[in-house]
Tab-separated table of C-alpha atoms and ligand atoms in Angstrom:
chain	number	residue	atom	x	y	z
A	8	MET	CA	-182.754	82.147	10.028
A	9	ALA	CA	-182.388	80.784	13.585
A	10	ASP	CA	-181.421	83.624	15.954
A	11	SER	CA	-178.371	83.641	18.289
A	12	LYS	CA	-178.520	85.689	21.508
A	13	ARG	CA	-176.277	83.376	23.566
A	14	SER	CA	-172.686	82.345	22.943
A	15	ALA	CA	-170.214	79.677	24.047
A	16	LYS	CA	-166.577	80.439	24.843
A	17	VAL	CA	-163.598	78.527	23.461
A	18	VAL	CA	-160.312	79.196	25.246
A	19	LEU	CA	-157.238	78.270	23.180
A	20	ASP	CA	-153.664	79.074	24.244
A	21	GLY	CA	-155.009	81.708	26.611
A	22	LYS	CA	-157.150	83.410	23.968
A	23	GLU	CA	-160.965	83.420	24.209
A	24	PHE	CA	-163.266	83.017	21.199
A	25	ASP	CA	-167.044	83.473	21.301
A	26	LEU	CA	-169.170	80.998	19.336
A	27	PRO	CA	-172.779	82.189	18.833
A	28	VAL	CA	-175.376	79.609	19.970
A	29	MET	CA	-178.293	79.197	17.558
A	30	SER	CA	-181.607	77.761	18.777
A	31	PRO	CA	-183.752	75.644	16.382
A	32	THR	CA	-187.527	75.083	16.333
A	33	ALA	CA	-186.803	71.595	17.696
A	34	GLY	CA	-183.680	69.575	18.476
A	35	PRO	CA	-180.323	70.533	20.015
A	36	ASP	CA	-178.914	74.081	19.977
A	37	VAL	CA	-175.965	74.528	17.597
A	38	LEU	CA	-172.626	76.305	18.002
A	39	ASP	CA	-172.011	78.560	15.021
A	40	ILE	CA	-168.353	77.856	14.103
A	41	ARG	CA	-168.383	79.677	10.746
A	42	LYS	CA	-165.937	82.340	11.955
A	43	LEU	CA	-163.777	80.004	14.106
A	44	TYR	CA	-161.091	79.254	11.495
A	45	GLY	CA	-160.765	82.952	10.585
A	46	GLN	CA	-160.503	83.999	14.244
A	47	ALA	CA	-158.604	81.099	15.857
A	48	ASP	CA	-156.868	79.449	12.869
A	49	VAL	CA	-158.246	76.031	13.862
A	50	PHE	CA	-160.620	73.554	12.186
A	51	THR	CA	-163.214	71.417	13.980
A	52	TYR	CA	-162.946	67.641	13.548
A	53	ASP	CA	-166.008	65.394	13.117
A	54	PRO	CA	-165.529	62.331	10.820
A	55	GLY	CA	-168.933	61.006	9.739
A	56	PHE	CA	-170.491	64.322	10.843
A	57	THR	CA	-171.935	62.682	13.991
A	58	SER	CA	-172.144	66.087	15.749
A	59	THR	CA	-172.349	68.482	12.817
A	60	ALA	CA	-175.320	70.420	11.445
A	61	SER	CA	-174.481	70.860	7.767
A	62	CYS	CA	-177.301	73.276	6.952
A	63	GLU	CA	-180.416	75.048	8.165
A	64	SER	CA	-183.586	73.310	6.975
A	65	THR	CA	-187.363	73.545	7.361
A	66	ILE	CA	-188.284	70.251	5.713
A	67	THR	CA	-187.883	67.208	8.000
A	68	PHE	CA	-187.108	66.727	11.674
A	69	ILE	CA	-186.137	63.554	13.540
A	70	ASP	CA	-186.140	63.208	17.312
A	71	GLY	CA	-183.962	60.107	17.680
A	72	ASP	CA	-184.627	59.723	21.396
A	73	LYS	CA	-188.426	59.908	21.043
A	74	GLY	CA	-188.457	57.951	17.779
A	75	GLU	CA	-190.287	60.798	16.081
A	76	LEU	CA	-190.175	61.787	12.378
A	77	LEU	CA	-191.911	64.958	11.149
A	78	TYR	CA	-192.387	66.039	7.505
A	79	ARG	CA	-192.913	69.833	7.654
A	80	GLY	CA	-194.087	69.297	11.251
A	81	TYR	CA	-196.566	66.471	10.545
A	82	PRO	CA	-195.825	63.095	12.286
A	83	ILE	CA	-195.004	60.275	9.860
A	84	ASP	CA	-197.525	57.877	11.407
A	85	GLN	CA	-200.380	60.361	10.794
A	86	LEU	CA	-199.253	60.933	7.192
A	87	ALA	CA	-198.857	57.179	6.585
A	88	GLU	CA	-202.391	56.584	7.873
A	89	LYS	CA	-204.274	59.606	6.501
A	90	SER	CA	-202.323	61.023	3.550
A	91	ASN	CA	-200.897	59.648	0.309
A	92	TYR	CA	-197.565	59.890	-1.446
A	93	LEU	CA	-198.345	62.656	-3.931
A	94	GLU	CA	-199.910	64.774	-1.185
A	95	VAL	CA	-196.743	64.173	0.880
A	96	CYS	CA	-194.663	65.172	-2.170
A	97	TYR	CA	-196.572	68.466	-2.320
A	98	LEU	CA	-196.061	68.969	1.427
A	99	LEU	CA	-192.304	68.309	1.235
A	100	LEU	CA	-191.857	70.528	-1.841
A	101	TYR	CA	-194.036	73.492	-0.877
A	102	GLY	CA	-194.208	73.314	2.945
A	103	GLU	CA	-197.978	73.040	3.428
A	104	LEU	CA	-200.650	70.397	2.844
A	105	PRO	CA	-202.400	71.205	-0.474
A	106	THR	CA	-206.016	72.219	-0.941
A	107	ALA	CA	-208.095	69.811	-3.026
A	108	GLU	CA	-207.577	72.045	-6.079
A	109	GLN	CA	-203.800	72.327	-5.526
A	110	LEU	CA	-203.503	68.543	-5.106
A	111	SER	CA	-205.549	67.890	-8.242
A	112	LYS	CA	-203.352	70.240	-10.313
A	113	PHE	CA	-200.137	68.781	-8.840
A	114	THR	CA	-201.305	65.213	-9.488
A	115	THR	CA	-202.237	66.029	-13.082
A	116	THR	CA	-198.845	67.645	-13.721
A	117	VAL	CA	-196.935	64.676	-12.280
A	118	THR	CA	-199.131	62.207	-14.187
A	119	ARG	CA	-198.459	64.005	-17.470
A	120	HIS	CA	-194.666	63.684	-16.967
A	121	THR	CA	-194.522	59.925	-16.359
A	122	MET	CA	-193.474	58.896	-19.895
A	123	VAL	CA	-189.775	58.965	-20.752
A	124	HIS	CA	-188.182	60.053	-24.050
A	125	GLU	CA	-188.637	57.112	-26.442
A	126	GLN	CA	-184.907	57.051	-27.195
A	127	MET	CA	-184.225	56.194	-23.538
A	128	HIS	CA	-185.419	52.708	-24.428
A	129	ASN	CA	-182.277	52.342	-26.527
A	130	PHE	CA	-180.163	53.603	-23.620
A	131	PHE	CA	-181.337	50.663	-21.521
A	132	ARG	CA	-180.306	48.231	-24.225
A	133	GLY	CA	-176.649	49.085	-23.634
A	134	PHE	CA	-176.794	47.351	-20.232
A	135	ARG	CA	-176.359	43.608	-19.670
A	136	ARG	CA	-179.655	41.957	-18.779
A	137	ASP	CA	-178.184	40.881	-15.431
A	138	ALA	CA	-177.141	44.423	-14.465
A	139	HIS	CA	-178.351	45.352	-10.967
A	140	PRO	CA	-181.328	47.728	-11.401
A	141	MET	CA	-179.524	50.280	-9.199
A	142	ALA	CA	-176.636	50.350	-11.692
A	143	THR	CA	-179.144	50.946	-14.472
A	144	MET	CA	-180.918	53.678	-12.504
A	145	VAL	CA	-177.695	55.536	-11.714
A	146	GLY	CA	-176.846	55.502	-15.428
A	147	VAL	CA	-180.261	56.334	-16.816
A	148	VAL	CA	-181.075	59.083	-14.293
A	149	GLY	CA	-177.675	60.667	-14.917
A	150	ALA	CA	-178.402	60.485	-18.648
A	151	MET	CA	-181.656	62.425	-18.143
A	152	SER	CA	-179.525	65.599	-18.300
A	153	ALA	CA	-178.775	64.615	-21.894
A	154	PHE	CA	-182.413	63.930	-22.770
A	155	TYR	CA	-183.975	66.848	-20.898
A	156	HIS	CA	-181.379	69.546	-21.460
A	157	ASP	CA	-184.128	72.214	-21.376
A	158	SER	CA	-184.500	71.795	-17.570
A	159	THR	CA	-180.893	71.806	-16.426
A	160	ASP	CA	-180.341	75.531	-15.755
A	161	ILE	CA	-180.426	75.667	-11.959
A	162	ASN	CA	-180.617	79.493	-12.008
A	163	ASP	CA	-183.991	79.411	-13.773
A	164	PRO	CA	-186.775	78.754	-11.222
A	165	TRP	CA	-189.081	77.471	-13.982
A	166	GLN	CA	-186.471	74.960	-15.181
A	167	ARG	CA	-185.923	73.846	-11.576
A	168	GLU	CA	-189.673	73.267	-11.260
A	169	VAL	CA	-189.879	71.299	-14.538
A	170	ALA	CA	-186.849	69.168	-13.597
A	171	SER	CA	-188.476	68.438	-10.215
A	172	PHE	CA	-191.700	67.248	-11.844
A	173	ARG	CA	-189.803	65.197	-14.419
A	174	LEU	CA	-187.776	63.423	-11.723
A	175	ILE	CA	-190.721	62.679	-9.407
A	176	ALA	CA	-192.809	61.462	-12.338
A	177	LYS	CA	-190.206	59.510	-14.301
A	178	LEU	CA	-188.313	57.696	-11.534
A	179	PRO	CA	-191.061	55.038	-11.168
A	180	THR	CA	-191.111	54.558	-14.951
A	181	ILE	CA	-187.311	54.196	-15.027
A	182	ALA	CA	-187.298	51.825	-12.027
A	183	ALA	CA	-190.004	49.689	-13.638
A	184	MET	CA	-188.087	49.700	-16.942
A	185	ALA	CA	-184.930	48.597	-15.106
A	186	TYR	CA	-186.900	45.704	-13.620
A	187	LYS	CA	-188.569	44.695	-16.895
A	188	TYR	CA	-185.222	44.854	-18.701
A	189	SER	CA	-183.613	42.604	-16.074
A	190	ILE	CA	-186.249	39.891	-16.588
A	191	GLY	CA	-186.398	40.151	-20.377
A	192	GLN	CA	-189.970	41.426	-20.507
A	193	PRO	CA	-191.114	44.375	-22.667
A	194	PHE	CA	-191.295	47.830	-21.120
A	195	VAL	CA	-194.804	48.826	-20.044
A	196	TYR	CA	-195.911	52.395	-20.691
A	197	PRO	CA	-197.401	54.402	-17.820
A	198	ARG	CA	-201.176	54.959	-17.764
A	199	ASN	CA	-202.678	58.315	-16.860
A	200	ASP	CA	-205.849	56.747	-15.467
A	201	LEU	CA	-203.917	55.063	-12.627
A	202	SER	CA	-202.657	56.545	-9.343
A	203	TYR	CA	-198.920	56.884	-8.737
A	204	ALA	CA	-198.642	53.576	-6.841
A	205	GLU	CA	-201.114	51.737	-9.129
A	206	ASN	CA	-199.083	52.902	-12.135
A	207	PHE	CA	-195.827	51.602	-10.654
A	208	LEU	CA	-197.325	48.167	-9.952
A	209	HIS	CA	-198.858	48.170	-13.439
A	210	MET	CA	-195.522	49.043	-15.126
A	211	CYS	CA	-193.728	46.341	-13.097
A	212	PHE	CA	-196.172	43.455	-13.202
A	213	SER	CA	-198.444	43.783	-16.244
A	214	VAL	CA	-197.568	42.026	-19.517
A	215	PRO	CA	-198.974	42.696	-23.002
A	216	ALA	CA	-200.332	39.166	-23.205
A	217	GLU	CA	-203.142	39.642	-20.709
A	218	ALA	CA	-205.093	42.199	-18.721
A	219	TYR	CA	-203.640	43.191	-15.341
A	220	LYS	CA	-205.748	44.485	-12.465
A	221	VAL	CA	-204.036	46.333	-9.624
A	222	GLU	CA	-205.191	45.095	-6.214
A	223	PRO	CA	-206.264	48.356	-4.415
A	224	ALA	CA	-205.020	47.169	-0.998
A	225	LEU	CA	-201.580	46.398	-2.465
A	226	ALA	CA	-201.499	49.792	-4.192
A	227	LYS	CA	-202.289	51.415	-0.839
A	228	ALA	CA	-199.481	49.448	0.854
A	229	MET	CA	-197.122	50.454	-1.971
A	230	ASP	CA	-198.141	54.091	-1.599
A	231	ARG	CA	-197.524	53.883	2.162
A	232	ILE	CA	-194.024	52.502	1.555
A	233	PHE	CA	-193.321	55.445	-0.769
A	234	THR	CA	-194.482	57.872	1.953
A	235	LEU	CA	-192.361	56.233	4.671
A	236	HIS	CA	-189.212	56.612	2.554
A	237	ALA	CA	-189.862	60.124	1.168
A	238	ASP	CA	-187.393	62.159	3.230
A	239	HIS	CA	-185.150	61.847	6.274
A	240	GLU	CA	-183.121	65.007	7.130
A	241	GLN	CA	-179.438	65.086	6.108
A	242	ASN	CA	-178.782	61.344	5.654
A	243	ALA	CA	-175.842	60.212	3.543
A	244	SER	CA	-177.605	60.297	0.164
A	245	THR	CA	-179.340	63.610	0.843
A	246	SER	CA	-176.027	65.112	1.918
A	247	THR	CA	-174.561	63.752	-1.338
A	248	VAL	CA	-177.300	65.476	-3.360
A	249	ARG	CA	-176.725	68.747	-1.481
A	250	LEU	CA	-172.941	68.565	-1.948
A	251	ALA	CA	-173.297	67.804	-5.662
A	252	GLY	CA	-175.866	70.602	-6.006
A	253	SER	CA	-173.622	73.091	-4.214
A	254	SER	CA	-171.243	72.981	-7.187
A	255	GLY	CA	-174.054	74.016	-9.539
A	256	ALA	CA	-174.423	70.539	-11.054
A	257	ASN	CA	-177.757	69.982	-12.822
A	258	PRO	CA	-180.584	68.302	-10.845
A	259	PHE	CA	-180.431	65.034	-12.815
A	260	ALA	CA	-176.711	64.642	-12.035
A	261	CYS	CA	-177.379	65.434	-8.359
A	262	ILE	CA	-180.150	62.841	-8.054
A	263	ALA	CA	-177.975	60.251	-9.843
A	264	ALA	CA	-175.299	60.945	-7.201
A	265	GLY	CA	-177.887	60.435	-4.471
A	266	ILE	CA	-178.944	57.105	-6.001
A	267	ALA	CA	-175.320	55.962	-6.110
A	268	CYS	CA	-174.826	56.790	-2.436
A	269	LEU	CA	-178.119	55.219	-1.355
A	270	TRP	CA	-177.012	51.895	-2.903
A	271	GLY	CA	-174.547	51.201	-0.093
A	272	PRO	CA	-175.583	48.376	2.311
A	273	ALA	CA	-175.075	50.686	5.319
A	274	HIS	CA	-177.749	52.966	3.840
A	275	GLY	CA	-180.514	52.236	1.352
A	276	GLY	CA	-178.970	48.941	0.265
A	277	ALA	CA	-179.798	47.564	3.739
A	278	ASN	CA	-183.321	46.505	2.704
A	279	GLN	CA	-181.896	44.072	0.143
A	280	ALA	CA	-179.125	43.001	2.543
A	281	CYS	CA	-181.658	42.524	5.348
A	282	LEU	CA	-183.891	40.157	3.383
A	283	GLU	CA	-180.851	38.228	2.150
A	284	MET	CA	-179.752	37.969	5.815
A	285	LEU	CA	-183.219	36.763	6.917
A	286	ASN	CA	-183.232	34.198	4.097
A	287	GLU	CA	-179.714	33.074	5.127
A	288	ILE	CA	-180.894	32.667	8.731
A	289	GLY	CA	-183.847	30.729	7.329
A	290	THR	CA	-185.203	29.350	10.591
A	291	VAL	CA	-185.696	30.661	14.122
A	292	ASP	CA	-183.182	28.176	15.597
A	293	ARG	CA	-180.306	29.853	13.687
A	294	ILE	CA	-180.987	33.275	15.224
A	295	PRO	CA	-178.638	32.911	18.250
A	296	GLU	CA	-175.721	32.125	15.890
A	297	MET	CA	-176.366	35.294	13.837
A	298	ILE	CA	-176.822	37.448	16.962
A	299	ALA	CA	-173.443	36.160	18.213
A	300	ARG	CA	-171.825	37.045	14.875
A	301	ALA	CA	-173.365	40.542	14.948
A	302	LYS	CA	-171.809	41.096	18.396
A	303	ASP	CA	-168.395	39.683	17.464
A	304	LYS	CA	-165.991	42.581	16.816
A	305	ASN	CA	-163.805	40.267	14.730
A	306	ASP	CA	-166.725	39.503	12.434
A	307	PRO	CA	-167.728	42.252	9.950
A	308	PHE	CA	-171.302	40.901	9.962
A	309	ARG	CA	-173.907	43.338	11.251
A	310	LEU	CA	-177.594	42.772	11.792
A	311	MET	CA	-178.958	44.405	8.637
A	312	GLY	CA	-182.041	46.540	9.207
A	313	PHE	CA	-180.891	47.243	12.767
A	314	GLY	CA	-179.360	50.383	14.228
A	315	HIS	CA	-179.407	53.976	13.105
A	316	ARG	CA	-177.207	57.038	13.388
A	317	VAL	CA	-180.070	59.157	14.725
A	318	TYR	CA	-182.781	56.856	16.113
A	319	LYS	CA	-181.842	55.611	19.586
A	320	ASN	CA	-185.393	54.363	19.961
A	321	PHE	CA	-187.769	52.625	17.575
A	322	ASP	CA	-187.670	53.988	14.005
A	323	PRO	CA	-191.326	55.142	13.666
A	324	ARG	CA	-191.253	53.983	10.046
A	325	ALA	CA	-190.354	50.445	11.159
A	326	LYS	CA	-193.422	50.391	13.405
A	327	VAL	CA	-195.736	51.331	10.515
A	328	MET	CA	-193.903	48.907	8.197
A	329	LYS	CA	-194.321	46.041	10.716
A	330	GLU	CA	-198.096	46.631	10.879
A	331	SER	CA	-198.210	46.836	7.092
A	332	ALA	CA	-196.303	43.551	6.779
A	333	ASP	CA	-198.956	41.724	8.794
A	334	GLU	CA	-201.702	43.341	6.674
A	335	VAL	CA	-200.118	42.700	3.246
A	336	LEU	CA	-199.032	39.136	3.974
A	337	GLY	CA	-202.487	38.417	5.390
A	338	LEU	CA	-204.049	39.853	2.223
A	339	LEU	CA	-201.787	37.674	0.098
A	340	GLY	CA	-202.498	34.628	2.237
A	341	VAL	CA	-198.844	34.208	3.260
A	342	GLN	CA	-199.138	35.461	6.831
A	343	ASP	CA	-197.350	32.336	8.048
A	344	ASN	CA	-194.344	33.252	5.879
A	345	PRO	CA	-191.401	31.732	7.830
A	346	ILE	CA	-189.231	34.780	7.036
A	347	LEU	CA	-191.716	37.082	8.775
A	348	GLN	CA	-191.610	34.757	11.800
A	349	VAL	CA	-187.787	34.829	11.727
A	350	ALA	CA	-187.852	38.645	11.555
A	351	LYS	CA	-190.247	38.977	14.494
A	352	GLU	CA	-188.287	36.477	16.610
A	353	LEU	CA	-184.969	38.148	15.667
A	354	GLU	CA	-186.357	41.540	16.674
A	355	LYS	CA	-187.639	40.116	19.991
A	356	ILE	CA	-184.355	38.378	20.877
A	357	ALA	CA	-182.198	41.351	19.835
A	358	LEU	CA	-184.279	43.816	21.839
A	359	GLU	CA	-183.718	41.685	24.942
A	360	ASP	CA	-179.965	41.331	24.371
A	361	PRO	CA	-177.798	43.732	26.448
A	362	TYR	CA	-175.454	44.341	23.466
A	363	PHE	CA	-178.299	45.853	21.426
A	364	VAL	CA	-180.032	47.469	24.408
A	365	GLU	CA	-176.820	49.227	25.604
A	366	ARG	CA	-176.132	50.515	22.087
A	367	LYS	CA	-179.781	51.487	21.545
A	368	LEU	CA	-180.013	49.420	18.388
A	369	TYR	CA	-183.606	49.039	17.139
A	370	PRO	CA	-185.118	47.867	13.854
A	371	ASN	CA	-184.988	50.611	11.230
A	372	VAL	CA	-187.045	51.289	8.121
A	373	ASP	CA	-185.233	48.530	6.221
A	374	PHE	CA	-186.017	45.695	8.632
A	375	TYR	CA	-189.566	44.914	7.490
A	376	SER	CA	-189.803	46.648	4.124
A	377	GLY	CA	-188.138	43.810	2.228
A	378	ILE	CA	-190.593	41.248	3.599
A	379	ILE	CA	-193.507	43.265	2.201
A	380	LEU	CA	-191.826	43.933	-1.134
A	381	GLU	CA	-190.892	40.267	-1.601
A	382	ALA	CA	-194.471	39.234	-0.797
A	383	MET	CA	-195.682	41.707	-3.438
A	384	GLY	CA	-193.515	39.907	-6.013
A	385	PHE	CA	-190.438	42.150	-6.197
A	386	PRO	CA	-186.989	40.519	-6.351
A	387	THR	CA	-184.528	41.735	-3.677
A	388	SER	CA	-182.629	43.661	-6.370
A	389	MET	CA	-185.653	45.976	-6.725
A	390	PHE	CA	-185.830	46.932	-3.048
A	391	THR	CA	-183.288	49.748	-3.166
A	392	PRO	CA	-184.600	51.120	-6.504
A	393	ILE	CA	-187.997	51.445	-4.780
A	394	PHE	CA	-186.305	53.262	-1.888
A	395	ALA	CA	-184.533	55.533	-4.408
A	396	MET	CA	-187.690	56.468	-6.315
A	397	SER	CA	-189.515	57.157	-3.018
A	398	ARG	CA	-186.672	59.342	-1.732
A	399	THR	CA	-186.379	61.348	-4.981
A	400	VAL	CA	-188.932	63.889	-3.734
A	401	GLY	CA	-186.962	64.351	-0.499
A	402	TRP	CA	-183.727	64.799	-2.381
A	403	ILE	CA	-185.387	67.366	-4.669
A	404	ALA	CA	-187.009	69.271	-1.795
A	405	GLN	CA	-183.645	69.479	0.001
A	406	TRP	CA	-181.835	70.423	-3.242
A	407	LYS	CA	-184.376	73.205	-3.980
A	408	GLU	CA	-184.064	74.500	-0.405
A	409	MET	CA	-180.288	74.642	-0.773
A	410	ILE	CA	-180.296	76.252	-4.247
A	411	SER	CA	-182.630	79.020	-3.115
A	412	ASP	CA	-180.624	79.657	0.084
A	413	PRO	CA	-178.997	83.115	-0.159
A	414	GLN	CA	-176.126	81.718	1.958
A	415	LEU	CA	-175.421	78.991	-0.668
A	416	LYS	CA	-171.688	78.187	-0.844
A	417	ILE	CA	-169.968	75.258	-2.494
A	418	GLY	CA	-169.461	72.487	0.060
A	419	ARG	CA	-165.749	72.093	0.713
A	420	PRO	CA	-164.775	70.411	4.018
A	421	ARG	CA	-161.162	70.660	5.273
A	422	GLN	CA	-159.140	67.861	6.933
A	423	LEU	CA	-156.796	66.855	9.716
A	424	TYR	CA	-153.663	66.158	7.646
A	425	VAL	CA	-151.419	63.496	9.198
A	426	GLY	CA	-149.410	62.593	6.069
A	427	ALA	CA	-145.781	63.281	5.172
A	428	PRO	CA	-144.434	66.804	5.854
A	429	ARG	CA	-142.934	68.730	2.908
A	430	ARG	CA	-139.961	66.865	1.416
A	431	ASP	CA	-137.884	67.104	-1.829
A	432	TYR	CA	-138.003	64.704	-4.762
A	433	THR	CA	-135.217	62.110	-4.911
A	434	ASP	CA	-133.986	60.491	-8.125
A	435	VAL	CA	-134.633	56.803	-8.499
A	436	ALA	CA	-130.907	56.088	-8.298
A	437	ALA	CA	-130.842	57.621	-4.836
A	438	ARG	CA	-133.816	55.667	-3.365
B	28	SDX	C1	-180.937	53.933	6.391
B	28	SDX	O1	-179.284	58.255	8.032
B	28	SDX	C2	-180.475	57.931	7.701
B	28	SDX	O2	-181.445	58.590	8.049
B	28	SDX	C3	-180.604	56.694	6.843
B	28	SDX	C4	-182.020	56.186	6.586
B	28	SDX	C5	-182.792	57.121	5.694
B	28	SDX	O3	-184.034	57.051	5.718
B	28	SDX	O4	-182.160	57.851	4.895
B	28	SDX	O5	-182.713	56.029	7.803
B	28	SDX	C6	-181.991	54.838	5.857
B	28	SDX	O6	-179.839	53.931	5.879
B	28	SDX	C7	-181.234	53.091	7.613
B	28	SDX	C8	-179.983	52.299	8.121
B	28	SDX	C9	-179.877	51.054	7.262
B	28	SDX	N1	-178.590	50.362	7.540
B	28	SDX	C10	-178.599	49.170	8.159
B	28	SDX	O7	-179.595	48.608	8.626
B	28	SDX	C11	-177.234	48.513	8.211
B	28	SDX	C12	-176.959	48.012	9.633
B	28	SDX	N2	-176.784	49.151	10.500
B	28	SDX	C13	-175.456	49.635	10.785
B	28	SDX	O8	-174.578	49.538	9.720
B	28	SDX	C14	-175.440	50.940	11.570
B	28	SDX	O9	-176.362	50.810	12.558
B	28	SDX	C15	-175.670	52.248	10.852
B	28	SDX	C16	-174.731	52.422	9.696
B	28	SDX	C17	-177.073	52.343	10.361
B	28	SDX	C18	-175.413	53.366	11.867
B	28	SDX	O10	-174.102	53.285	12.209
B	28	SDX	P1	-173.437	54.404	13.176
B	28	SDX	O11	-174.405	55.424	13.592
B	28	SDX	O12	-172.176	54.883	12.543
B	28	SDX	O13	-173.194	53.580	14.470
B	28	SDX	P2	-171.868	52.814	14.749
B	28	SDX	O14	-171.432	52.091	13.531
B	28	SDX	O15	-170.932	53.767	15.405
B	28	SDX	O16	-172.365	51.717	15.807
B	28	SDX	C19	-172.388	52.003	17.198
B	28	SDX	C20	-172.168	50.638	17.856
B	28	SDX	C21	-170.919	49.929	17.340
B	28	SDX	O17	-170.493	49.050	18.384
B	28	SDX	P3	-169.263	49.576	19.363
B	28	SDX	O18	-168.117	49.978	18.467
B	28	SDX	O19	-169.851	50.765	20.126
B	28	SDX	O20	-168.971	48.386	20.238
B	28	SDX	O21	-173.266	49.766	17.536
B	28	SDX	C22	-172.795	48.662	16.781
B	28	SDX	C23	-171.431	49.058	16.224
B	28	SDX	O22	-170.626	47.899	15.995
B	28	SDX	N3	-173.776	48.437	15.706
B	28	SDX	C24	-174.212	47.244	15.318
B	28	SDX	C25	-175.168	47.511	14.324
B	28	SDX	N4	-175.267	48.827	14.122
B	28	SDX	C26	-174.406	49.405	14.992
B	28	SDX	N5	-173.864	45.985	15.716
B	28	SDX	C27	-174.519	44.978	15.087
B	28	SDX	N6	-175.456	45.146	14.129
B	28	SDX	C28	-175.792	46.399	13.711
B	28	SDX	N7	-176.714	46.558	12.765
């Protein structure tokens, strides 16, 4: 619990109210307003929560000015270079990097949960083949509470643990099934002899008709993408998971809510929207036209993959992703991909344009990820499902932290009501 030895004063109608100031490990101090309504009979007002700390957390920290992202204190660029996704999952869930024995046990447990209940195959068949994979994932993950009812009691620590393993392990299988279903190919069962990233590529791209060999360098790039997307403080989808969890909803329902929120183009849907934007731009000579549209207040168009609520400097994940794009496209022999050239030129022009510089708009995690995923063979509709399966561990870590918080209360914001004052009903004849 962050301590509070200092306080701030609010003076309202001549009365003074003390607000304790709490100091974090890193980041801005916070004013504790929990008692303000009871003492001063006023709410605070912060649409979009731009200046509000919704919880106390020990998991992830972002310094938006420095462009720094820490998972349990470890910088994302070090983890992306030296760690791997399952080790990062352990770190996010338990707070420390695992020993070799702990990692081996954790990996074995996750591996052994990758299959889904066979009857889930029928569940998929209720969807149209052209359903967006995110629509399928929202439905199937929500339905997990029907298939795995024995791990839905949030008050049982063991059931919370089992549900966490099931979600981390089965999300790739479900995402791959959503992809296979959308292209009319048979589902591919997971294999326990493959790593997490190798297994996902295998379940997406292998077919029964021939042997499939996972390219190790592509599996490593896939694993790095999972790591870069694993957690990110109290973003919209994580806040959705926390709010759903605060009502006591089961973990599968909470993660399904997070997936639904992530789908929005302002959030996790931006990777698909960004690649579609780059493809629409098509060539470098059309960039000035799109930059002009992005700056035009009368045009709803925004530069997808640019800007961020917290980062007012480079998104450190975008830096790693940009390096990875060069590496993966080079490996696949498509380094002269015109879309990558458009992206690099767009980034260069935007970062020199006063509109973007003044507003501190930089490429975010979604700007380069789609270029890599498309080069790997994924359709744009699979970009956000890959984001969702990567972020599942972050959502679970944040949900577990909230559930075990002794201060847990149901989330219930108030409002600034500006509607009609009390008035009496009038009969239709009198209107
Ligand atoms: C993710 O929160 C997270 O951590 C999310 C995420 C995670 O890992 O969970 O990092 C993942 O969602 C990354 C963001 C992906 N979204 C996009 O790339 C979509 C494009 N970006 C924008 O929609 C926007 O930048 C947001 C939504 C990301 C942030 O919006 P904010 O913080 O609410 O900022 P804002 O809308 O108030 O913009 C401030 C100004 C405005 O101009 P003015 O009114 O001051 O004149 O900047 C402009 C905006 O019009 N602006 C943009 C812009 N983003 C902001 N103008 C053109 N293009 C853009 N992309």
